[in-house]
Amino acid sequence: MATFQNSLPDLTRPFPPVDGPAIYIETYGCQMNTYDSQAIGGLLEGAGFRLVDNELAADAVLLNTCSVREHAEHKVISRVGEVRNRRRQAELGPVVIGICGCMAERLGDDLRKGPKAVDLVVGVDNYDALPGLLRGLTGAAAGTGGGRGAVTGHRLDAHYVAPPELYPVNNSHLVTIHKGCDYKCTYCIVPMTRGPQSEKAPDVILAEIADIVARGGREVTLLGQNVTAYRWQGSADFGPLDFAGLLERVAGIDGLERIRFLTGHPRDMHTHLMDVIGRLDKVCPWLHVPAQSGADTVLRRMKRLYTAGEYLDMVDHARRVIPDVTFSSDFIVGFPGETDDDFRATLDLIRRVQYDQIFSFKYSERPGVPAARLADDVPAEAKKARLAELMDVQQGIWARTAQAQVGQVVRALGEGPARRPPGAWRLRTPNNRKVVVLGPEVPAGAEATVRLTGWEATTFFGERLNA
Ligand code: 5AD
Ligand code: SF4
């Protein structure tokens, strides 16, 4: 699920950090990157840097980037120019600019060449190099393109932890449980940028979540490229554990009320795992299971390792064993060789599943991935038209789903003030549906009983039934 996520540290904390060089971190891409940015923030603050919330206040700007589609990379490159321009317009001196994340891993030293060259490049497994690099650069003349070469390369043992004391524990707190991906979906750059799958130790995960709960957190989202493939082989501290086992252990943490997870691979959604999800009250009945396509020929060329029929069987089983379960998904349109009939099969799957939400993308050829050997032969116009049609179908499905919810009573967790209307409070249902209510404060983490009274776009309006 790719979104723009800018996660800012809590700059109002009562204990301001030391007066070191100021760092602004901006995050692109998925929630894994948001979590990594939080971990980077923790590493830097621990090393005496100060975190700030904009580029004009910074001595160094770090862009934590995504490579999943070409467009995401272009955005970052133009942002490098924009940061420099904004500094110039504000008559501020040059600033150190660093690129972290998937683009750093994919492009390495190339990012230190040309007109948009940046000062430092640090890949996904090397964030511990950042304090040293930044200390050297923020002391030296900024913006000179100086500093060491790109620090990239995979280290299976490098697992970072985002310190919850640095980021407000107010809604679904992110906890990365593993990194990388061992699947080889042919369109996907992630196995190259994030490397092989490697698990964070269960005792580390459980301690991290206990800490979040101790700081007032009530809900966590377990994160990974493929969380459902979690497989701890066993160690002196912990026996072997799969994802279902991990969910059971996490659900055992007192004070934790809700568990979500992202992203599940349909192939790993075994019946046993779904049975466990259905049995554990704390695990939310919302599954983000990207289908990518509804056509078996396309799924085969994508190497997704399931058929549309198997996917629908998974959905059927989930509906049987997980009360009130809802689904969301990712789809790619215009994958090489996708015919109009293939696309109709995708629409058919969408209609059958009745998703709450779909993230849909035009196929974007990534250099070096297996699908790059296939001709990118669906014309741009057809990709655009298919994307529009898919979104239209989904909008109709959601309109019917949302309308059918009006009048229902749900228990939702507070997430703090809503952006609008003024004075309203934002909540989220177990199904990951957003609700806005007026009236007395619903503090973050507090549960409220709400009657849904209407909806607009992806947000419900509601009225509180308990004061
Ligand atoms: N082109 C378009 N979309 C892609 N995704 C991954 N790789 C590509 C690509 N090359 C989409 C998938 C994935 C989501 C995170 O991004 O749908 O689930
Ligand atoms: Fe990419 Fe497939 Fe791995 Fe997801 S499961 S990260 S789409 S290779």
CSV table of C-alpha atoms and ligand atoms in Angstrom, one decimal:
chain,number,residue,atom,x,y,z
A,1,MET,CA,0.0,0.0,0.0
A,2,ALA,CA,1.8,3.1,-1.1
A,3,THR,CA,1.0,6.4,0.3
A,4,PHE,CA,2.8,9.6,1.1
A,5,GLN,CA,3.5,9.5,4.8
A,6,ASN,CA,5.2,12.3,6.5
A,7,SER,CA,5.8,11.3,10.0
A,8,LEU,CA,7.0,14.1,12.2
A,9,PRO,CA,8.5,13.7,15.6
A,10,ASP,CA,6.7,15.1,18.6
A,11,LEU,CA,8.5,18.4,18.7
A,12,THR,CA,6.6,19.5,21.8
A,13,ARG,CA,8.1,16.9,24.1
A,14,PRO,CA,8.9,18.3,27.5
A,15,PHE,CA,12.6,17.4,27.3
A,16,PRO,CA,14.0,19.2,24.3
A,17,PRO,CA,17.0,17.4,23.0
A,18,VAL,CA,20.5,18.8,22.8
A,19,ASP,CA,21.4,21.7,20.6
A,20,GLY,CA,23.1,19.7,17.8
A,21,PRO,CA,22.8,20.2,14.0
A,22,ALA,CA,19.2,20.3,12.9
A,23,ILE,CA,17.8,17.5,10.7
A,24,TYR,CA,14.6,17.4,8.7
A,25,ILE,CA,13.4,14.0,7.6
A,26,GLU,CA,10.8,13.7,4.8
A,27,THR,CA,9.2,10.3,4.0
A,28,TYR,CA,7.9,8.9,0.7
A,29,GLY,CA,6.4,5.6,-0.1
A,30,CYS,CA,5.0,2.9,2.2
A,31,GLN,CA,4.6,2.6,6.0
A,32,MET,CA,7.9,0.7,6.2
A,33,ASN,CA,9.6,3.9,5.2
A,34,THR,CA,7.6,5.9,7.8
A,35,TYR,CA,8.8,3.4,10.4
A,36,ASP,CA,12.4,3.6,9.2
A,37,SER,CA,12.3,7.4,9.3
A,38,GLN,CA,11.2,7.2,12.9
A,39,ALA,CA,14.1,4.8,13.6
A,40,ILE,CA,16.5,7.2,11.8
A,41,GLY,CA,15.1,10.0,14.0
A,42,GLY,CA,15.8,8.0,17.1
A,43,LEU,CA,19.3,7.2,16.0
A,44,LEU,CA,20.1,10.8,15.2
A,45,GLU,CA,18.6,12.2,18.3
A,46,GLY,CA,20.6,9.6,20.3
A,47,ALA,CA,23.7,10.9,18.6
A,48,GLY,CA,23.1,14.5,19.6
A,49,PHE,CA,21.2,15.8,16.5
A,50,ARG,CA,18.0,17.9,16.8
A,51,LEU,CA,15.0,17.0,14.7
A,52,VAL,CA,13.0,19.8,13.0
A,53,ASP,CA,9.8,19.8,10.9
A,54,ASN,CA,10.9,21.7,7.8
A,55,GLU,CA,13.7,22.2,5.4
A,56,LEU,CA,14.2,25.9,6.2
A,57,ALA,CA,15.1,25.2,9.8
A,58,ALA,CA,17.4,22.4,8.9
A,59,ASP,CA,21.2,21.9,8.6
A,60,ALA,CA,20.5,18.7,6.7
A,61,VAL,CA,17.5,17.3,4.9
A,62,LEU,CA,17.0,13.5,4.5
A,63,LEU,CA,14.6,12.3,1.9
A,64,ASN,CA,13.5,8.7,2.7
A,65,THR,CA,12.5,7.4,-0.7
A,66,CYS,CA,10.5,4.8,-2.6
A,67,SER,CA,11.4,3.1,-5.9
A,68,VAL,CA,8.3,1.1,-6.5
A,69,ARG,CA,7.2,3.2,-9.5
A,70,GLU,CA,9.1,5.6,-11.7
A,71,HIS,CA,6.8,8.4,-10.7
A,72,ALA,CA,7.8,8.1,-7.1
A,73,GLU,CA,11.5,8.5,-8.0
A,74,HIS,CA,10.8,11.5,-10.2
A,75,LYS,CA,9.0,13.2,-7.3
A,76,VAL,CA,12.0,12.9,-5.1
A,77,ILE,CA,14.5,14.2,-7.7
A,78,SER,CA,12.3,17.3,-8.3
A,79,ARG,CA,12.0,17.7,-4.5
A,80,VAL,CA,15.8,18.0,-4.3
A,81,GLY,CA,15.7,21.0,-6.6
A,82,GLU,CA,12.8,22.5,-4.8
A,83,VAL,CA,14.5,22.3,-1.4
A,84,ARG,CA,17.5,24.1,-2.8
A,85,ASN,CA,15.3,26.7,-4.4
A,86,ARG,CA,13.3,27.3,-1.3
A,87,ARG,CA,16.5,27.8,0.7
A,88,ARG,CA,17.8,30.3,-1.9
A,89,GLN,CA,14.5,32.2,-1.9
A,90,ALA,CA,14.6,32.4,1.8
A,91,GLU,CA,18.2,33.7,1.5
A,92,LEU,CA,19.5,30.8,3.6
A,93,GLY,CA,22.8,29.1,3.0
A,94,PRO,CA,23.0,25.7,1.2
A,95,VAL,CA,21.8,22.7,3.0
A,96,VAL,CA,23.1,19.1,3.2
A,97,ILE,CA,20.8,16.8,1.3
A,98,GLY,CA,20.7,13.1,1.8
A,99,ILE,CA,18.8,10.3,0.1
A,100,CYS,CA,17.9,7.3,2.1
A,101,GLY,CA,15.7,4.3,1.4
A,102,CYS,CA,14.9,2.3,-1.7
A,103,MET,CA,16.3,4.9,-4.2
A,104,ALA,CA,19.5,5.1,-2.3
A,105,GLU,CA,19.8,1.3,-2.6
A,106,ARG,CA,18.8,1.2,-6.2
A,107,LEU,CA,20.8,4.1,-7.6
A,108,GLY,CA,23.7,4.4,-5.1
A,109,ASP,CA,26.5,6.7,-6.3
A,110,ASP,CA,24.5,7.8,-9.4
A,111,LEU,CA,22.6,10.0,-7.0
A,112,ARG,CA,25.9,11.9,-6.3
A,113,LYS,CA,26.3,12.9,-9.9
A,114,GLY,CA,24.8,15.5,-12.2
A,115,PRO,CA,22.9,18.7,-11.5
A,116,LYS,CA,20.7,17.2,-8.8
A,117,ALA,CA,23.6,15.4,-7.0
A,118,VAL,CA,23.0,15.0,-3.3
A,119,ASP,CA,25.6,15.0,-0.5
A,120,LEU,CA,24.9,11.6,1.0
A,121,VAL,CA,23.3,8.4,0.0
A,122,VAL,CA,22.5,5.7,2.6
A,123,GLY,CA,20.6,2.5,1.8
A,124,VAL,CA,18.0,0.7,3.9
A,125,ASP,CA,20.4,-1.4,6.0
A,126,ASN,CA,23.0,1.2,6.8
A,127,TYR,CA,21.3,3.9,8.8
A,128,ASP,CA,23.7,3.4,11.6
A,129,ALA,CA,26.3,5.2,9.3
A,130,LEU,CA,24.1,8.4,9.3
A,131,PRO,CA,25.3,10.0,12.5
A,132,GLY,CA,28.9,9.8,11.5
A,133,LEU,CA,28.3,11.0,7.9
A,134,LEU,CA,26.1,13.9,9.0
A,135,ARG,CA,28.5,15.0,11.7
A,136,GLY,CA,31.2,15.3,9.0
A,137,LEU,CA,28.9,17.0,6.5
A,138,THR,CA,27.1,19.5,8.8
A,139,GLY,CA,30.4,20.6,10.1
A,140,ALA,CA,31.8,21.1,6.6
A,141,ALA,CA,30.5,23.5,4.0
A,142,ALA,CA,27.0,22.3,3.2
A,143,GLY,CA,25.8,21.6,-0.3
A,144,THR,CA,29.2,21.0,-1.7
A,145,GLY,CA,28.5,17.5,-2.8
A,146,GLY,CA,31.3,16.4,-0.4
A,147,GLY,CA,31.1,13.4,2.0
A,148,ARG,CA,31.7,9.8,1.4
A,149,GLY,CA,30.3,7.7,-1.4
A,150,ALA,CA,27.0,5.9,-1.2
A,151,VAL,CA,26.7,3.5,1.8
A,152,THR,CA,24.5,0.7,0.5
A,153,GLY,CA,24.4,-3.1,0.5
A,154,HIS,CA,22.2,-5.5,2.5
A,155,ARG,CA,22.9,-6.6,6.0
A,156,LEU,CA,20.5,-9.3,7.1
A,157,ASP,CA,21.1,-8.5,10.8
A,158,ALA,CA,20.4,-4.8,10.6
A,159,HIS,CA,16.9,-4.4,12.2
A,160,TYR,CA,16.1,-0.9,13.4
A,161,VAL,CA,13.7,0.0,16.2
A,162,ALA,CA,11.7,3.2,16.1
A,163,PRO,CA,11.7,4.6,19.7
A,164,PRO,CA,8.1,5.3,20.7
A,165,GLU,CA,9.2,8.1,23.1
A,166,LEU,CA,10.1,10.2,20.0
A,167,TYR,CA,6.8,9.9,18.1
A,168,PRO,CA,3.4,10.5,19.5
A,169,VAL,CA,1.8,7.2,20.5
A,170,ASN,CA,-1.7,8.3,19.5
A,171,ASN,CA,-3.1,5.9,16.9
A,172,SER,CA,-2.1,2.7,15.2
A,173,HIS,CA,1.5,2.6,16.1
A,174,LEU,CA,3.7,1.1,13.5
A,175,VAL,CA,6.0,-1.9,14.4
A,176,THR,CA,8.1,-3.4,11.6
A,177,ILE,CA,8.4,-7.2,12.2
A,178,HIS,CA,10.6,-8.1,9.3
A,179,LYS,CA,12.2,-6.7,6.2
A,180,GLY,CA,12.8,-7.6,2.6
A,181,CYS,CA,11.0,-10.1,0.5
A,182,ASP,CA,11.7,-13.6,-0.8
A,183,TYR,CA,8.9,-13.6,-3.4
A,184,LYS,CA,9.9,-12.7,-6.9
A,185,CYS,CA,6.8,-10.9,-8.3
A,186,THR,CA,8.1,-10.0,-11.7
A,187,TYR,CA,7.1,-6.3,-11.7
A,188,CYS,CA,8.5,-5.6,-8.3
A,189,ILE,CA,11.7,-3.8,-7.4
A,190,VAL,CA,11.4,-4.5,-3.6
A,191,PRO,CA,13.4,-7.7,-3.6
A,192,MET,CA,16.3,-5.7,-5.1
A,193,THR,CA,16.0,-2.6,-2.9
A,194,ARG,CA,15.1,-4.3,0.4
A,195,GLY,CA,16.9,-7.5,-0.1
A,196,PRO,CA,16.0,-11.0,1.2
A,197,GLN,CA,13.4,-11.5,3.9
A,198,SER,CA,14.9,-11.3,7.4
A,199,GLU,CA,12.9,-11.4,10.7
A,200,LYS,CA,13.1,-9.1,13.6
A,201,ALA,CA,13.4,-11.4,16.7
A,202,PRO,CA,10.0,-12.0,18.5
A,203,ASP,CA,11.4,-10.9,21.9
A,204,VAL,CA,12.4,-7.6,20.3
A,205,ILE,CA,9.0,-7.2,18.7
A,206,LEU,CA,7.1,-8.0,21.9
A,207,ALA,CA,9.3,-5.7,24.0
A,208,GLU,CA,8.7,-2.9,21.5
A,209,ILE,CA,4.9,-3.4,21.7
A,210,ALA,CA,5.0,-3.6,25.5
A,211,ASP,CA,6.8,-0.3,25.5
A,212,ILE,CA,4.2,1.3,23.2
A,213,VAL,CA,1.4,0.1,25.4
A,214,ALA,CA,3.2,1.4,28.5
A,215,ARG,CA,3.3,4.8,26.8
A,216,GLY,CA,-0.5,4.8,26.3
A,217,GLY,CA,-0.7,3.1,22.9
A,218,ARG,CA,-3.8,0.9,22.4
A,219,GLU,CA,-3.3,-0.3,18.8
A,220,VAL,CA,-0.4,-1.5,16.7
A,221,THR,CA,0.1,-2.2,13.0
A,222,LEU,CA,2.5,-5.0,12.4
A,223,LEU,CA,4.5,-4.1,9.3
A,224,GLY,CA,6.4,-5.9,6.6
A,225,GLN,CA,6.6,-6.4,2.9
A,226,ASN,CA,5.0,-9.8,3.5
A,227,VAL,CA,4.1,-10.1,7.2
A,228,THR,CA,2.1,-13.2,6.6
A,229,ALA,CA,5.4,-15.0,5.6
A,230,TYR,CA,6.9,-14.2,9.0
A,231,ARG,CA,8.9,-17.3,10.1
A,232,TRP,CA,11.3,-17.1,13.1
A,233,GLN,CA,13.4,-20.2,13.0
A,234,GLY,CA,14.0,-20.3,16.7
A,235,SER,CA,16.8,-19.1,18.9
A,236,ALA,CA,18.0,-19.5,22.5
A,237,ASP,CA,15.4,-17.0,23.6
A,238,PHE,CA,12.5,-18.1,21.5
A,239,GLY,CA,11.2,-21.2,19.8
A,240,PRO,CA,10.2,-21.2,16.1
A,241,LEU,CA,7.2,-18.9,15.3
A,242,ASP,CA,5.1,-18.2,12.3
A,243,PHE,CA,2.9,-15.2,11.8
A,244,ALA,CA,-0.1,-16.9,13.4
A,245,GLY,CA,2.1,-17.7,16.4
A,246,LEU,CA,3.4,-14.2,16.5
A,247,LEU,CA,-0.2,-12.8,16.5
A,248,GLU,CA,-1.1,-15.0,19.4
A,249,ARG,CA,1.9,-13.7,21.4
A,250,VAL,CA,1.2,-10.1,20.5
A,251,ALA,CA,-2.5,-10.5,21.4
A,252,GLY,CA,-1.3,-11.7,24.9
A,253,ILE,CA,0.1,-8.3,25.7
A,254,ASP,CA,-2.1,-6.8,28.5
A,255,GLY,CA,-3.5,-3.3,27.7
A,256,LEU,CA,-3.1,-3.7,23.9
A,257,GLU,CA,-6.6,-3.6,22.4
A,258,ARG,CA,-6.1,-3.8,18.6
A,259,ILE,CA,-3.7,-5.4,16.2
A,260,ARG,CA,-3.6,-4.7,12.4
A,261,PHE,CA,-1.1,-5.9,9.9
A,262,LEU,CA,0.2,-4.9,6.5
A,263,THR,CA,0.8,-6.4,4.0
A,264,GLY,CA,-0.5,-9.9,3.6
A,265,HIS,CA,0.3,-12.1,0.6
A,266,PRO,CA,-2.7,-14.1,-0.5
A,267,ARG,CA,-0.6,-17.2,-0.8
A,268,ASP,CA,0.3,-17.1,2.8
A,269,MET,CA,-3.2,-16.5,4.1
A,270,HIS,CA,-3.5,-20.2,5.1
A,271,THR,CA,-6.7,-21.4,6.6
A,272,HIS,CA,-5.0,-21.9,9.9
A,273,LEU,CA,-3.9,-18.2,10.0
A,274,MET,CA,-7.4,-17.0,9.1
A,275,ASP,CA,-8.8,-19.2,11.9
A,276,VAL,CA,-6.4,-17.7,14.4
A,277,ILE,CA,-7.3,-14.1,13.2
A,278,GLY,CA,-11.0,-15.0,13.6
A,279,ARG,CA,-10.4,-16.4,17.1
A,280,LEU,CA,-8.3,-13.5,18.4
A,281,ASP,CA,-10.6,-10.6,19.4
A,282,LYS,CA,-7.8,-8.1,19.3
A,283,VAL,CA,-6.9,-8.8,15.7
A,284,CYS,CA,-8.9,-6.4,13.5
A,285,PRO,CA,-11.2,-8.0,10.9
A,286,TRP,CA,-9.6,-6.1,8.1
A,287,LEU,CA,-7.3,-7.8,5.6
A,288,HIS,CA,-5.1,-5.9,3.1
A,289,VAL,CA,-4.4,-8.7,0.6
A,290,PRO,CA,-3.2,-7.3,-2.8
A,291,ALA,CA,-4.6,-9.4,-5.6
A,292,GLN,CA,-2.8,-7.3,-8.4
A,293,SER,CA,-4.9,-8.9,-11.1
A,294,GLY,CA,-8.0,-11.1,-11.6
A,295,ALA,CA,-6.7,-12.8,-14.8
A,296,ASP,CA,-4.8,-16.1,-14.3
A,297,THR,CA,-2.6,-15.6,-17.3
A,298,VAL,CA,-1.5,-12.2,-15.9
A,299,LEU,CA,-1.1,-13.6,-12.4
A,300,ARG,CA,1.2,-16.3,-13.8
A,301,ARG,CA,3.3,-13.8,-15.7
A,302,MET,CA,3.5,-11.7,-12.5
A,303,LYS,CA,4.6,-14.9,-10.6
A,304,ARG,CA,2.0,-14.2,-7.9
A,305,LEU,CA,1.7,-18.0,-7.2
A,306,TYR,CA,-2.1,-18.1,-6.9
A,307,THR,CA,-5.0,-18.1,-9.3
A,308,ALA,CA,-8.1,-15.8,-9.1
A,309,GLY,CA,-10.1,-18.9,-8.0
A,310,GLU,CA,-7.6,-19.6,-5.1
A,311,TYR,CA,-7.8,-15.9,-4.1
A,312,LEU,CA,-11.6,-16.1,-4.0
A,313,ASP,CA,-11.4,-19.3,-1.9
A,314,MET,CA,-9.2,-17.4,0.5
A,315,VAL,CA,-11.8,-14.6,0.7
A,316,ASP,CA,-14.6,-17.1,1.2
A,317,HIS,CA,-12.8,-18.8,4.0
A,318,ALA,CA,-11.9,-15.5,5.7
A,319,ARG,CA,-15.6,-14.5,5.5
A,320,ARG,CA,-16.6,-17.8,7.2
A,321,VAL,CA,-14.2,-17.6,10.1
A,322,ILE,CA,-13.5,-13.9,10.7
A,323,PRO,CA,-16.7,-12.1,11.8
A,324,ASP,CA,-17.5,-9.0,9.8
A,325,VAL,CA,-14.2,-9.2,7.9
A,326,THR,CA,-13.5,-6.5,5.2
A,327,PHE,CA,-10.8,-6.4,2.5
A,328,SER,CA,-8.6,-4.0,0.7
A,329,SER,CA,-6.2,-4.6,-2.1
A,330,ASP,CA,-3.7,-3.3,-4.6
A,331,PHE,CA,-4.1,-3.8,-8.4
A,332,ILE,CA,-1.8,-3.1,-11.3
A,333,VAL,CA,-3.4,-2.3,-14.6
A,334,GLY,CA,-1.6,-2.6,-18.0
A,335,PHE,CA,0.9,-5.3,-17.0
A,336,PRO,CA,2.7,-6.5,-20.1
A,337,GLY,CA,0.4,-8.5,-22.3
A,338,GLU,CA,-2.8,-7.6,-20.3
A,339,THR,CA,-5.7,-7.9,-22.8
A,340,ASP,CA,-9.0,-6.2,-22.4
A,341,ASP,CA,-10.5,-9.6,-21.4
A,342,ASP,CA,-7.8,-9.9,-18.7
A,343,PHE,CA,-8.8,-6.5,-17.4
A,344,ARG,CA,-12.5,-7.6,-17.4
A,345,ALA,CA,-11.4,-10.5,-15.3
A,346,THR,CA,-9.9,-8.1,-12.8
A,347,LEU,CA,-13.1,-6.1,-12.7
A,348,ASP,CA,-15.0,-9.3,-12.1
A,349,LEU,CA,-12.8,-10.2,-9.2
A,350,ILE,CA,-13.3,-6.8,-7.7
A,351,ARG,CA,-17.0,-7.1,-8.0
A,352,ARG,CA,-17.0,-10.5,-6.4
A,353,VAL,CA,-14.8,-9.5,-3.4
A,354,GLN,CA,-16.5,-6.1,-2.8
A,355,TYR,CA,-13.4,-4.4,-1.4
A,356,ASP,CA,-13.6,-1.5,1.0
A,357,GLN,CA,-10.7,0.2,-0.6
A,358,ILE,CA,-8.4,-0.4,-3.6
A,359,PHE,CA,-5.0,1.1,-4.4
A,360,SER,CA,-4.6,0.9,-8.1
A,361,PHE,CA,-1.6,1.7,-10.2
A,362,LYS,CA,-0.6,1.8,-13.9
A,363,TYR,CA,2.2,-0.7,-14.5
A,364,SER,CA,5.5,1.1,-14.3
A,365,GLU,CA,8.5,-0.7,-15.8
A,366,ARG,CA,11.4,-0.9,-13.3
A,367,PRO,CA,14.9,-1.5,-14.5
A,368,GLY,CA,16.3,-4.9,-13.8
A,369,VAL,CA,13.1,-6.6,-12.6
A,370,PRO,CA,12.1,-9.8,-14.5
A,371,ALA,CA,9.1,-8.1,-16.1
A,372,ALA,CA,11.4,-5.6,-17.7
A,373,ARG,CA,12.3,-8.4,-20.2
A,374,LEU,CA,8.6,-8.3,-21.3
A,375,ALA,CA,7.5,-5.7,-23.8
A,376,ASP,CA,5.6,-2.9,-21.9
A,377,ASP,CA,3.0,-3.2,-24.7
A,378,VAL,CA,-0.2,-1.8,-23.2
A,379,PRO,CA,-0.5,1.7,-24.6
A,380,ALA,CA,-0.5,4.5,-22.1
A,381,GLU,CA,-4.0,5.5,-23.2
A,382,ALA,CA,-5.3,2.0,-22.4
A,383,LYS,CA,-3.6,2.0,-19.0
A,384,LYS,CA,-5.2,5.3,-18.2
A,385,ALA,CA,-8.6,4.2,-19.4
A,386,ARG,CA,-8.4,0.9,-17.4
A,387,LEU,CA,-7.3,2.7,-14.3
A,388,ALA,CA,-10.2,5.1,-14.6
A,389,GLU,CA,-12.7,2.3,-15.2
A,390,LEU,CA,-11.4,0.3,-12.2
A,391,MET,CA,-11.6,3.3,-9.9
A,392,ASP,CA,-15.1,3.9,-11.2
A,393,VAL,CA,-16.3,0.4,-10.5
A,394,GLN,CA,-14.7,0.5,-7.0
A,395,GLN,CA,-16.4,3.8,-6.3
A,396,GLY,CA,-19.7,2.3,-7.0
A,397,ILE,CA,-19.0,-0.7,-4.8
A,398,TRP,CA,-17.9,1.5,-1.9
A,399,ALA,CA,-20.9,3.8,-2.3
A,400,ARG,CA,-23.2,0.8,-1.8
A,401,THR,CA,-21.1,-0.6,1.1
A,402,ALA,CA,-20.9,2.7,2.8
A,403,GLN,CA,-24.6,3.5,2.4
A,404,ALA,CA,-25.5,0.1,3.8
A,405,GLN,CA,-23.5,1.0,6.9
A,406,VAL,CA,-25.6,4.1,7.7
A,407,GLY,CA,-27.6,3.5,10.9
A,408,GLN,CA,-25.1,0.8,12.1
A,409,VAL,CA,-23.6,1.1,15.6
A,410,VAL,CA,-19.9,0.5,15.8
A,411,ARG,CA,-17.2,0.6,18.4
A,412,ALA,CA,-14.3,2.9,17.3
A,413,LEU,CA,-11.0,4.0,18.7
A,414,GLY,CA,-10.2,7.7,19.0
A,415,GLU,CA,-7.3,9.1,17.0
A,416,GLY,CA,-7.4,12.7,18.1
A,417,PRO,CA,-8.8,15.9,16.5
A,418,ALA,CA,-10.2,15.7,12.9
A,419,ARG,CA,-8.9,18.0,10.3
A,420,ARG,CA,-12.5,19.2,9.6
A,421,PRO,CA,-15.1,20.2,10.6
A,422,PRO,CA,-13.6,22.3,13.4
A,423,GLY,CA,-14.1,20.8,16.8
A,424,ALA,CA,-14.7,17.2,15.5
A,425,TRP,CA,-12.9,14.0,16.5
A,426,ARG,CA,-11.5,11.4,14.3
A,427,LEU,CA,-12.0,7.7,15.1
A,428,ARG,CA,-11.3,4.4,13.3
A,429,THR,CA,-13.5,1.3,13.3
A,430,PRO,CA,-12.0,-2.3,13.6
A,431,ASN,CA,-12.5,-2.5,9.8
A,432,ASN,CA,-10.2,0.5,9.3
A,433,ARG,CA,-13.1,2.8,8.4
A,434,LYS,CA,-12.7,6.4,9.4
A,435,VAL,CA,-15.4,8.1,11.4
A,436,VAL,CA,-15.7,11.8,12.4
A,437,VAL,CA,-17.9,12.8,15.3
A,438,LEU,CA,-18.8,16.1,16.8
A,439,GLY,CA,-19.2,16.8,20.5
A,440,PRO,CA,-17.1,16.1,23.6
A,441,GLU,CA,-13.5,15.0,23.1
A,442,VAL,CA,-12.7,11.4,22.1
A,443,PRO,CA,-9.1,11.2,23.3
A,444,ALA,CA,-6.7,9.2,21.2
A,445,GLY,CA,-6.9,5.6,22.2
A,446,ALA,CA,-10.3,5.9,23.9
A,447,GLU,CA,-13.1,3.7,22.7
A,448,ALA,CA,-16.4,5.1,21.8
A,449,THR,CA,-19.7,3.7,20.6
A,450,VAL,CA,-20.8,5.5,17.5
A,451,ARG,CA,-23.9,5.4,15.3
A,452,LEU,CA,-23.0,6.0,11.7
A,453,THR,CA,-25.2,8.8,10.3
A,454,GLY,CA,-23.7,9.4,6.8
A,455,TRP,CA,-20.6,9.4,4.7
A,456,GLU,CA,-18.6,11.3,2.2
A,457,ALA,CA,-15.7,9.9,0.1
A,458,THR,CA,-13.9,7.5,2.5
A,459,THR,CA,-15.1,9.1,5.8
A,460,PHE,CA,-18.2,8.3,7.8
A,461,PHE,CA,-20.0,10.8,10.0
A,462,GLY,CA,-21.3,9.6,13.3
A,463,GLU,CA,-22.9,10.4,16.6
A,464,ARG,CA,-21.6,9.2,19.9
A,465,LEU,CA,-23.9,7.0,21.9
A,466,ASN,CA,-21.9,6.9,25.2
A,467,ALA,CA,-20.7,10.2,26.8
B,1,5AD,N1,4.3,-0.8,-11.4
B,1,5AD,C1,3.1,-0.5,-10.8
B,1,5AD,N2,2.7,-0.8,-9.6
B,1,5AD,C2,3.6,-1.5,-8.8
B,1,5AD,N3,3.5,-2.0,-7.6
B,1,5AD,C3,4.6,-2.7,-7.3
B,1,5AD,N4,5.5,-2.6,-8.4
B,1,5AD,C4,4.8,-1.9,-9.3
B,1,5AD,C5,5.2,-1.6,-10.7
B,1,5AD,N5,6.3,-1.9,-11.2
B,1,5AD,C6,2.3,-1.8,-6.8
B,1,5AD,C7,1.7,-3.2,-6.3
B,1,5AD,C8,2.1,-3.3,-4.9
B,1,5AD,C9,2.1,-1.8,-4.5
B,1,5AD,C10,2.8,-1.5,-3.2
B,1,5AD,O1,2.6,-1.2,-5.6
B,1,5AD,O2,0.3,-3.1,-6.5
B,1,5AD,O3,1.2,-4.1,-4.2
B,2,SF4,FE1,7.1,-7.0,-4.3
B,2,SF4,FE2,5.7,-9.3,-4.6
B,2,SF4,FE3,7.4,-9.0,-2.6
B,2,SF4,FE4,5.1,-7.6,-2.6
B,2,SF4,S1,5.3,-9.9,-2.5
B,2,SF4,S2,7.2,-6.8,-2.1
B,2,SF4,S3,4.8,-7.2,-4.7
B,2,SF4,S4,8.0,-9.1,-4.7
